[in-house]
Coordinates of C-alpha atoms and ligand atoms in Angstrom, one line a residue:
M1 CA 28.8 -66.5 -21.6
I2 CA 27.2 -63.1 -23.8
A3 CA 30.8 -61.6 -23.0
L4 CA 32.7 -64.8 -24.4
V5 CA 30.2 -64.8 -27.3
K6 CA 30.8 -60.9 -27.9
R7 CA 34.5 -61.6 -27.6
F8 CA 34.3 -64.1 -30.2
L9 CA 32.6 -62.4 -32.8
L10 CA 35.3 -59.2 -32.0
L11 CA 38.0 -61.7 -33.1
L12 CA 35.7 -63.5 -36.2
D13 CA 35.2 -59.4 -37.3
M14 CA 38.8 -59.2 -37.5
M15 CA 39.3 -62.5 -39.0
L16 CA 36.6 -61.8 -42.0
Y17 CA 38.0 -58.1 -42.1
P18 CA 40.2 -58.6 -45.2
T19 CA 37.8 -60.6 -46.9
I20 CA 35.1 -58.1 -46.7
V21 CA 37.1 -55.2 -47.4
C22 CA 37.9 -57.2 -50.7
D23 CA 34.6 -57.2 -51.8
M24 CA 34.5 -53.9 -51.8
T25 CA 36.5 -54.0 -54.7
K26 CA 33.5 -55.4 -56.6
S27 CA 31.1 -51.9 -55.6
H28 CA 30.9 -50.0 -58.4
R29 CA 28.9 -47.4 -56.4
R30 CA 32.2 -46.0 -55.3
S31 CA 34.4 -46.4 -58.1
A32 CA 34.6 -42.5 -58.8
Y33 CA 35.8 -41.9 -55.0
M34 CA 38.2 -45.0 -54.6
S35 CA 39.9 -44.0 -57.4
S36 CA 41.3 -41.0 -55.6
R37 CA 41.2 -42.3 -51.8
P38 CA 43.3 -44.9 -50.7
T39 CA 40.0 -46.3 -48.9
K40 CA 40.7 -50.3 -48.6
S41 CA 43.7 -50.7 -46.7
N42 CA 43.5 -47.6 -45.1
L43 CA 40.2 -48.1 -43.6
K44 CA 41.4 -51.7 -42.9
S45 CA 44.5 -50.7 -40.9
L46 CA 42.7 -48.1 -38.6
G47 CA 40.1 -50.6 -37.8
Y48 CA 43.1 -52.7 -36.3
E49 CA 44.3 -49.5 -34.7
V50 CA 41.2 -48.6 -33.2
V51 CA 40.8 -52.3 -31.8
E52 CA 44.6 -52.6 -30.3
A53 CA 44.6 -49.0 -29.1
F54 CA 41.2 -49.7 -27.3
T55 CA 41.5 -53.1 -26.1
A56 CA 45.3 -54.7 -26.4
H57 CA 45.7 -53.5 -22.7
L58 CA 42.6 -55.1 -21.2
E59 CA 44.1 -58.0 -20.1
P60 CA 43.5 -59.5 -16.2
R61 CA 47.1 -59.0 -15.1
R62 CA 47.7 -55.5 -16.5
M63 CA 43.9 -54.4 -15.0
S64 CA 44.8 -55.6 -11.7
A65 CA 48.0 -53.5 -11.9
L66 CA 45.7 -50.9 -12.5
S67 CA 43.4 -51.6 -10.1
A68 CA 46.4 -51.2 -7.5
R69 CA 47.5 -47.9 -8.6
L70 CA 44.1 -46.8 -8.4
Q71 CA 43.7 -48.2 -4.5
R72 CA 46.6 -45.9 -4.1
R73 CA 45.2 -42.9 -5.4
Y74 CA 41.7 -43.5 -3.5
A75 CA 43.3 -43.8 -0.3
E76 CA 45.3 -40.5 -1.2
K77 CA 42.1 -38.8 -1.7
M78 CA 40.3 -40.4 1.5
R79 CA 43.1 -38.7 3.3
S80 CA 42.3 -35.6 1.8
S81 CA 40.5 -33.5 -1.2
K82 CA 37.7 -31.2 -1.4
E83 CA 36.7 -32.7 -4.8
C84 CA 35.8 -36.4 -4.4
M85 CA 35.6 -39.0 -1.5
L86 CA 33.0 -36.8 0.0
P87 CA 31.4 -38.0 3.1
S88 CA 27.5 -37.7 3.3
F89 CA 25.9 -37.3 6.8
N90 CA 24.4 -40.6 6.7
H91 CA 26.3 -42.8 9.1
T92 CA 23.8 -45.3 9.3
L93 CA 22.0 -47.5 6.4
P94 CA 18.2 -47.6 6.3
T95 CA 16.7 -50.3 9.1
G96 CA 14.2 -51.1 6.0
Q97 CA 11.4 -49.8 8.6
E98 CA 11.1 -46.4 7.6
R99 CA 7.5 -45.5 6.3
G100 CA 5.6 -42.2 5.1
T101 CA 4.7 -40.6 1.6
Y102 CA 7.6 -38.3 0.6
L103 CA 7.9 -36.1 -2.4
A104 CA 11.4 -37.0 -3.9
L105 CA 13.4 -35.1 -6.8
D106 CA 15.9 -36.6 -8.7
L107 CA 18.0 -34.5 -11.2
G108 CA 20.0 -36.8 -13.3
G109 CA 22.1 -35.8 -16.3
S110 CA 19.0 -36.4 -19.0
T111 CA 16.2 -36.1 -17.1
L112 CA 14.7 -34.7 -13.9
R113 CA 12.3 -36.7 -11.9
I114 CA 9.5 -36.0 -9.4
A115 CA 7.8 -38.4 -7.7
L116 CA 5.2 -38.8 -4.8
I117 CA 6.6 -42.0 -3.2
E118 CA 5.5 -43.9 -0.3
L119 CA 7.2 -46.2 1.7
D120 CA 5.9 -49.2 3.8
G121 CA 9.1 -50.8 5.3
R122 CA 10.5 -54.0 3.7
S123 CA 9.3 -57.3 4.2
K124 CA 9.7 -60.7 2.7
G125 CA 8.9 -60.9 -0.6
R126 CA 7.7 -56.8 -1.0
A127 CA 10.1 -54.2 -1.9
G128 CA 8.2 -52.0 0.7
S129 CA 8.1 -49.2 -1.9
R130 CA 5.3 -47.6 -4.1
V131 CA 5.3 -44.7 -6.6
L132 CA 2.1 -43.1 -6.2
H133 CA 3.0 -40.9 -9.0
M134 CA 6.0 -39.6 -11.1
S135 CA 6.7 -36.9 -13.9
V136 CA 9.7 -37.6 -16.2
C137 CA 11.3 -34.3 -17.6
Q138 CA 13.7 -34.9 -20.2
I139 CA 16.9 -32.7 -20.4
N140 CA 17.8 -31.2 -23.7
N141 CA 21.4 -29.0 -24.7
A142 CA 19.3 -25.9 -24.2
I143 CA 18.2 -26.7 -20.8
R144 CA 21.7 -28.1 -19.9
R145 CA 22.9 -24.8 -20.6
L146 CA 20.4 -22.4 -18.9
P147 CA 22.7 -20.3 -16.6
G148 CA 22.4 -19.9 -12.9
S149 CA 19.0 -19.4 -11.6
S150 CA 17.1 -20.1 -14.7
F151 CA 18.2 -23.4 -14.4
F152 CA 16.4 -23.5 -11.2
D153 CA 13.4 -21.6 -12.2
W154 CA 12.8 -24.5 -15.0
M155 CA 13.0 -27.0 -12.2
A156 CA 10.7 -25.3 -9.8
D157 CA 8.2 -24.7 -13.3
K158 CA 8.5 -28.4 -13.5
I159 CA 7.8 -29.1 -9.8
V160 CA 4.7 -26.8 -9.8
C161 CA 3.5 -28.6 -12.7
M162 CA 3.9 -32.2 -11.2
L163 CA 1.8 -31.1 -8.2
E164 CA -0.7 -29.6 -9.9
E165 CA -1.4 -32.9 -12.1
C166 CA -0.5 -35.2 -9.1
P167 CA -4.1 -36.6 -7.9
F168 CA -2.3 -37.9 -4.4
Y169 CA -1.4 -34.3 -3.7
S170 CA -3.4 -31.5 -2.1
D171 CA -1.9 -28.7 -0.1
G172 CA -5.1 -28.2 1.9
G173 CA -4.3 -24.4 2.5
S174 CA -1.8 -26.1 5.1
N175 CA 1.4 -23.6 6.1
H176 CA 3.4 -26.0 6.4
P177 CA 6.2 -26.7 3.8
L178 CA 6.0 -29.9 1.7
S179 CA 9.0 -32.0 2.9
V180 CA 11.3 -32.9 -0.1
G181 CA 14.0 -35.3 -0.5
L182 CA 16.9 -34.5 -3.3
S183 CA 18.7 -36.7 -5.1
W184 CA 21.6 -34.4 -7.4
S185 CA 23.8 -36.1 -9.6
F186 CA 26.7 -33.6 -9.4
P187 CA 29.1 -33.2 -6.5
V188 CA 28.0 -31.2 -3.5
E189 CA 29.9 -30.1 -0.5
Q190 CA 27.4 -31.0 2.1
I191 CA 27.5 -29.0 5.1
S192 CA 24.5 -30.9 7.1
P193 CA 22.1 -33.7 6.2
K194 CA 19.7 -31.1 4.5
R195 CA 22.1 -28.6 3.1
G196 CA 24.9 -28.3 0.8
K197 CA 27.0 -26.1 -1.4
V198 CA 26.8 -26.1 -5.4
Q199 CA 30.2 -27.3 -7.1
G200 CA 31.4 -27.6 -10.5
M201 CA 28.9 -29.5 -12.6
G202 CA 30.1 -31.8 -15.4
K203 CA 27.7 -33.3 -18.1
G204 CA 27.5 -30.3 -20.1
F205 CA 25.6 -28.4 -17.2
C206 CA 26.1 -24.3 -16.9
C207 CA 23.9 -23.7 -14.0
S208 CA 26.9 -23.6 -11.5
E209 CA 28.8 -21.3 -13.6
Q210 CA 27.2 -18.4 -11.7
T211 CA 25.8 -20.4 -8.4
I212 CA 29.2 -22.2 -7.1
G213 CA 29.2 -22.1 -3.4
R214 CA 25.5 -21.1 -2.9
D215 CA 23.1 -23.1 -1.0
L216 CA 21.5 -25.8 -3.4
G217 CA 18.6 -26.6 -1.5
G218 CA 18.2 -22.5 -1.0
L219 CA 18.2 -22.0 -4.9
I220 CA 15.1 -24.5 -5.4
V221 CA 13.5 -23.4 -2.5
S222 CA 13.3 -19.9 -3.4
A223 CA 12.2 -20.6 -7.3
C224 CA 9.5 -22.6 -6.3
L225 CA 8.5 -19.9 -3.7
D226 CA 8.3 -17.4 -6.8
R227 CA 5.5 -19.9 -7.9
G228 CA 3.4 -20.0 -4.9
V229 CA 4.9 -23.3 -3.5
H230 CA 6.3 -23.9 -0.1
L231 CA 9.2 -26.5 -0.3
Q232 CA 11.4 -27.6 2.6
I233 CA 14.8 -29.9 1.5
D234 CA 14.9 -31.9 4.7
A235 CA 17.4 -34.7 2.8
L236 CA 19.9 -34.0 0.1
V237 CA 21.8 -36.8 -1.2
N238 CA 24.4 -37.6 -4.5
D239 CA 22.5 -39.8 -6.5
S240 CA 25.2 -42.5 -6.1
C241 CA 24.8 -42.3 -1.8
A242 CA 20.4 -42.2 -3.0
T243 CA 21.2 -45.7 -4.8
L244 CA 22.6 -47.4 -2.0
L245 CA 20.4 -46.2 0.6
S246 CA 17.5 -47.4 -1.9
R247 CA 19.1 -50.7 -2.0
A248 CA 20.1 -51.2 1.1
Y249 CA 16.5 -50.0 2.1
S250 CA 15.3 -53.8 0.3
D251 CA 18.1 -55.7 0.8
P252 CA 20.6 -54.8 3.8
C253 CA 23.7 -56.4 2.5
T254 CA 24.2 -53.9 0.1
S255 CA 27.0 -52.0 0.9
M256 CA 28.1 -49.9 -2.4
S257 CA 26.6 -48.5 -5.3
L258 CA 27.5 -47.8 -8.9
I259 CA 25.9 -45.4 -11.5
L260 CA 26.7 -45.8 -14.8
G261 CA 24.6 -43.4 -17.1
T262 CA 25.1 -40.1 -18.4
G263 CA 27.8 -39.8 -15.8
T264 CA 29.2 -42.1 -13.6
N265 CA 30.2 -42.7 -9.8
M266 CA 30.1 -44.9 -6.5
A267 CA 28.9 -44.5 -2.7
I268 CA 30.7 -46.6 -0.4
H269 CA 30.1 -47.2 3.2
L270 CA 33.5 -46.7 5.1
P271 CA 34.6 -46.7 8.6
V272 CA 34.9 -42.9 9.8
S273 CA 38.5 -43.6 10.9
S274 CA 39.3 -44.6 7.2
L275 CA 39.0 -40.7 6.3
G276 CA 41.3 -38.1 7.1
S277 CA 40.4 -35.5 9.7
S278 CA 40.4 -32.3 7.3
K279 CA 37.2 -34.3 5.7
L280 CA 34.9 -34.2 8.8
E281 CA 36.0 -30.4 9.8
G282 CA 32.8 -28.5 11.1
R283 CA 30.9 -31.6 11.9
Q284 CA 28.9 -31.4 15.3
E285 CA 30.3 -33.4 18.3
K286 CA 27.3 -35.5 18.4
W287 CA 27.5 -36.7 14.9
L288 CA 31.3 -37.4 15.4
S289 CA 30.7 -39.4 18.6
E290 CA 27.7 -41.6 17.2
A291 CA 29.1 -42.2 13.8
E292 CA 31.3 -45.1 13.3
Q293 CA 30.4 -45.7 9.6
V294 CA 30.0 -43.1 6.9
T295 CA 28.2 -43.4 3.1
V296 CA 31.2 -41.7 1.1
N297 CA 30.3 -40.5 -2.3
T298 CA 33.4 -40.9 -4.2
E299 CA 32.9 -38.7 -7.3
L300 CA 34.7 -42.0 -9.1
S301 CA 34.6 -40.1 -12.5
M302 CA 37.5 -37.9 -11.4
F303 CA 39.8 -40.8 -11.1
G304 CA 42.2 -42.4 -13.5
K305 CA 44.1 -39.6 -14.8
G306 CA 47.7 -40.9 -15.8
I307 CA 46.7 -44.3 -14.8
L308 CA 44.0 -45.3 -17.3
P309 CA 45.8 -45.5 -20.6
E310 CA 44.2 -43.0 -23.0
T311 CA 43.9 -43.2 -27.0
R312 CA 44.6 -40.1 -29.6
W313 CA 40.3 -39.8 -29.7
D314 CA 40.4 -39.5 -25.9
D315 CA 43.1 -36.9 -26.3
I316 CA 40.7 -34.8 -28.6
L317 CA 37.6 -35.3 -26.7
N318 CA 39.5 -33.8 -23.3
R319 CA 41.2 -30.9 -25.5
N320 CA 38.0 -29.6 -26.5
H321 CA 36.1 -30.3 -23.3
T322 CA 34.7 -27.2 -21.7
L323 CA 36.9 -29.2 -18.4
P324 CA 39.1 -31.1 -19.3
N325 CA 40.7 -33.4 -17.2
F326 CA 37.8 -33.1 -14.7
Q327 CA 36.4 -36.6 -15.2
P328 CA 38.6 -38.6 -17.2
L329 CA 36.9 -42.1 -16.1
E330 CA 33.7 -40.5 -17.0
Y331 CA 34.9 -39.4 -20.4
M332 CA 36.1 -42.7 -21.4
T333 CA 32.8 -44.7 -20.1
T334 CA 29.7 -43.1 -19.8
G335 CA 26.5 -42.4 -22.2
R336 CA 27.7 -38.8 -22.4
Y337 CA 30.8 -39.6 -24.1
L338 CA 30.8 -43.0 -25.5
G339 CA 29.0 -42.1 -28.7
E340 CA 31.2 -38.8 -29.1
I341 CA 34.3 -41.0 -28.9
L342 CA 33.0 -43.1 -32.1
R343 CA 32.2 -39.9 -33.8
L344 CA 36.1 -38.9 -33.6
I345 CA 36.9 -42.1 -34.8
I346 CA 34.6 -41.6 -37.8
V347 CA 35.6 -38.0 -38.5
E348 CA 39.0 -39.3 -39.1
A349 CA 37.9 -42.2 -41.1
V350 CA 36.2 -39.9 -43.2
E351 CA 39.2 -37.8 -43.7
K352 CA 42.3 -40.5 -43.8
A353 CA 40.7 -43.5 -44.9
G354 CA 37.8 -42.7 -47.3
L355 CA 34.9 -44.1 -45.1
F356 CA 31.7 -42.9 -46.2
D357 CA 33.2 -41.9 -49.6
G358 CA 35.4 -39.1 -47.7
R359 CA 32.1 -37.1 -46.9
L360 CA 30.8 -36.5 -43.1
P361 CA 27.2 -36.6 -43.1
S362 CA 26.4 -33.4 -42.1
C363 CA 24.8 -34.5 -38.7
L364 CA 28.0 -35.7 -37.2
Q365 CA 29.8 -32.6 -37.9
E366 CA 29.0 -31.1 -34.5
A367 CA 30.5 -32.4 -31.0
Y368 CA 28.0 -34.9 -29.1
S369 CA 25.9 -35.1 -32.0
L370 CA 26.4 -39.2 -32.2
D371 CA 24.2 -40.7 -29.4
T372 CA 25.3 -43.7 -28.0
T373 CA 22.2 -45.4 -28.4
I374 CA 23.4 -45.5 -32.0
L375 CA 26.6 -46.9 -30.5
A376 CA 24.6 -49.8 -29.0
T377 CA 22.5 -50.4 -32.2
I378 CA 25.7 -50.9 -34.3
E379 CA 27.1 -53.3 -31.8
E380 CA 23.6 -55.2 -31.4
D381 CA 23.7 -56.1 -35.2
T382 CA 26.5 -58.9 -34.6
F383 CA 25.4 -60.7 -37.9
N384 CA 25.6 -57.5 -40.0
T385 CA 22.5 -58.4 -40.9
G386 CA 22.0 -55.2 -43.0
K387 CA 19.4 -53.6 -40.1
S388 CA 21.7 -51.2 -38.6
A389 CA 22.8 -49.9 -42.2
A390 CA 19.5 -49.1 -43.2
Y391 CA 19.1 -47.6 -39.7
L392 CA 22.1 -45.5 -39.9
E393 CA 21.4 -44.5 -43.7
K394 CA 18.2 -43.0 -42.2
T395 CA 19.5 -41.7 -38.9
W396 CA 22.3 -39.7 -40.5
N397 CA 20.3 -38.7 -43.9
M398 CA 22.8 -40.4 -46.0
D399 CA 22.4 -40.9 -49.5
I400 CA 23.2 -44.5 -49.6
A401 CA 23.7 -46.9 -47.0
P402 CA 27.0 -47.8 -45.4
S403 CA 28.5 -50.6 -47.0
A404 CA 29.5 -54.3 -45.3
T405 CA 33.0 -53.0 -45.0
E406 CA 31.9 -50.1 -43.2
M407 CA 29.6 -51.7 -40.8
V408 CA 32.5 -53.7 -39.7
F409 CA 34.6 -51.0 -39.4
L410 CA 31.8 -49.1 -37.4
R411 CA 31.4 -52.4 -35.3
L412 CA 34.8 -52.8 -34.5
A413 CA 35.2 -49.2 -33.3
A414 CA 31.8 -49.4 -31.2
S415 CA 32.7 -52.6 -29.7
S416 CA 36.2 -51.5 -28.7
I417 CA 34.9 -48.4 -27.0
S418 CA 32.3 -50.4 -25.1
R419 CA 34.5 -53.4 -24.2
R420 CA 37.1 -50.9 -22.6
A421 CA 34.6 -48.9 -21.1
A422 CA 33.4 -52.0 -19.0
A423 CA 36.9 -53.2 -18.5
Y424 CA 37.7 -49.5 -16.9
I425 CA 34.6 -49.4 -15.0
A426 CA 35.3 -53.1 -13.7
T427 CA 39.0 -51.7 -12.7
A428 CA 37.9 -49.3 -11.0
I429 CA 35.1 -51.1 -9.1
H430 CA 37.7 -53.7 -7.8
A431 CA 40.3 -50.7 -6.6
L432 CA 37.1 -49.5 -4.3
W433 CA 36.2 -52.5 -3.4
V434 CA 39.8 -53.8 -2.1
V435 CA 40.1 -50.3 -0.4
E436 CA 36.7 -51.0 1.4
R437 CA 38.0 -54.5 2.5
K438 CA 41.2 -53.0 3.9
A439 CA 39.5 -50.0 5.4
S440 CA 36.9 -52.3 7.3
G441 CA 39.8 -54.8 8.2
A442 CA 37.9 -57.8 6.5
T443 CA 39.9 -61.2 6.8
E444 CA 37.1 -63.6 5.6
A445 CA 36.2 -64.0 1.7
S446 CA 33.1 -62.3 1.0
R447 CA 29.9 -61.8 -1.3
T448 CA 29.7 -58.1 -1.7
T449 CA 26.4 -56.7 -3.8
I450 CA 26.6 -53.4 -5.9
A451 CA 23.5 -51.8 -6.3
C452 CA 23.6 -50.6 -10.0
N453 CA 21.7 -47.8 -11.9
G454 CA 21.9 -46.1 -14.9
S455 CA 21.2 -46.3 -18.8
V456 CA 24.7 -47.9 -19.8
I457 CA 24.6 -50.7 -17.0
E458 CA 20.8 -51.3 -17.7
R459 CA 20.5 -51.3 -21.1
Y460 CA 23.6 -51.2 -23.1
P461 CA 23.6 -54.6 -24.9
G462 CA 25.8 -57.3 -22.9
F463 CA 27.7 -54.8 -20.8
R464 CA 26.7 -55.6 -16.8
R465 CA 27.8 -59.2 -18.0
M466 CA 31.1 -57.9 -19.5
C467 CA 31.7 -55.8 -16.5
Q468 CA 31.0 -58.6 -14.2
D469 CA 33.0 -60.8 -16.3
Y470 CA 36.2 -58.5 -16.0
I471 CA 35.7 -57.9 -12.4
A472 CA 35.9 -61.9 -12.0
D473 CA 39.0 -61.7 -14.1
I474 CA 40.8 -59.2 -12.2
I475 CA 39.6 -60.9 -8.9
E476 CA 41.4 -64.3 -10.0
C477 CA 44.5 -62.1 -10.6
D478 CA 44.6 -61.1 -6.5
T479 CA 47.5 -62.8 -4.5
D480 CA 45.8 -62.7 -1.2
E481 CA 43.4 -65.9 -1.2
C482 CA 40.8 -64.3 0.9
L483 CA 39.8 -61.5 -2.0
R484 CA 40.4 -64.6 -4.5
N485 CA 37.6 -66.5 -2.9
S486 CA 35.6 -63.6 -2.8
E487 CA 32.8 -62.5 -5.1
I488 CA 31.3 -59.0 -6.2
V489 CA 27.8 -59.1 -7.6
L490 CA 26.4 -56.5 -10.0
Q491 CA 22.7 -55.8 -9.1
M492 CA 20.2 -53.7 -10.7
A493 CA 18.4 -51.2 -8.7
G494 CA 15.6 -49.5 -11.0
D495 CA 14.5 -46.2 -10.2
A496 CA 17.1 -46.2 -7.4
A497 CA 18.3 -42.5 -6.9
I498 CA 14.6 -41.3 -6.7
L499 CA 13.4 -44.0 -4.3
G500 CA 16.7 -43.3 -2.2
A501 CA 15.8 -39.5 -2.1
A502 CA 12.4 -40.6 -0.7
V503 CA 14.4 -43.0 1.9
A504 CA 16.4 -40.3 2.9
V505 CA 14.0 -37.9 3.9
A506 CA 12.3 -41.0 5.8
M507 CA 15.9 -41.4 8.1
A508 CA 16.3 -38.0 8.3
K509 CA 12.5 -37.5 9.7
D510 CA 13.5 -40.6 12.0
Q511 CA 16.4 -39.3 13.2
S512 CA 15.0 -35.9 14.3
Ligands
BGC1 C1 28.9 -36.7 -10.9 C2 28.7 -37.7 -9.8 C3 27.4 -38.1 -10.0 C4 27.4 -39.3 -11.5 C5 26.6 -40.1 -11.5 C6 29.0 -37.5 -12.2 O1 29.1 -36.8 -13.5 O2 30.3 -35.9 -10.9 O3 28.2 -36.2 -9.1 O4 26.8 -39.0 -9.1 O5 27.9 -38.4 -12.5 O6 25.3 -39.6 -12.0

């Protein structure tokens, strides 16, 4: 419903566009600049161009065809790839009866969370977990840029700090290392349930540059030892797998997860036989004989190149990125990039269409200086109440607030960017769901719950609904009747990654 209303408002904005643009001629305040800048028609036509470039192809049949192409790409990477479709060591999902109190770490793109978590088994009406103490540390650009071991030193300082202030923790002089579950929101090449090698990191993090291929747990443990704290990483999971584990702990019907925040990813529980043998090289006979299914970190963010249509602003973003082409889907859909896409559109509108009298607010000059929360604020002010204009004037330190016309332009751009993001995520989800159904030989209609976590899917106004609606639209185009009668439900799973890290340690303990 919300999505429908938004679609309607987007259309309304476009219809009102000429009127509002005409109103602008009544404004005296810009006359000096308007005489030299072709503001009216250029801003209007750029607005149409943006809407067209981002949304014209978002119709169900086209998206269904894009999904089919993604399905083929996923299947290829399931056969062989060192970068994506990475099997974990979890070959079962939690029983829901895992118990104990564990220290869990969750390194996300914008926060490091450190928590002491108690699991006491799910039962009717109870989640079965309790966060006894949690510390949340923000990660700014300076921290993202810390090289190699300096980043792990920063992490260790925060861990020591949290343990010092946690009323539930006392090492009691024990010589035993503290058992830890780690959720890592970056690719990692797992070599055992507890160990993995650092791989290239996106989201602006630099610490992998000098540590690629090194033992991730070892880097954290040794930085903590230097500070007198003895840890032992007993479970290492990607945040997508952690989210799947935590939701499956409280709801056994969950077999897929989605992260959509600073970055994006999905995890999925697949038959081992659907993966190429190179994917399982080096695994012990015991693991291979026991495992029928395995939780796979898809590294979904890396898909989409050459399949999902891109605009000229995506192209600029990609070319200026430190890792061009590394995570095409992420660059078009996540919290780290949505704001930057809008900033690039604004830069062009200022230069070529006289937006803001042809002057770019100085705080928008640097790449990544437009936060995605600003995009959300612009889009949320659907009735152009002036609230968002006043907000921008203050946030961007402007001499005068953007005019109504400018706000319409900004809102059209913001909603086109977020709409496309929702549609691409929906397409990627649909494609993975079809691959999973085929791999597991499903022949009946089903209802699949996807555990969702991350700031964009949780908090961007109307995003989850829009994504859910697009998924339903694509399913309607499926030629297979079984698929057409099936349903995918996006279910929020708050604090999922950190809870999942605790569930992963509990599972590791039960299995050892
Ligand atoms: C990383 C994934 C992670 C995802 C969500 C991506 O940038 O490559 O490993 O799961 O972000 O945090």
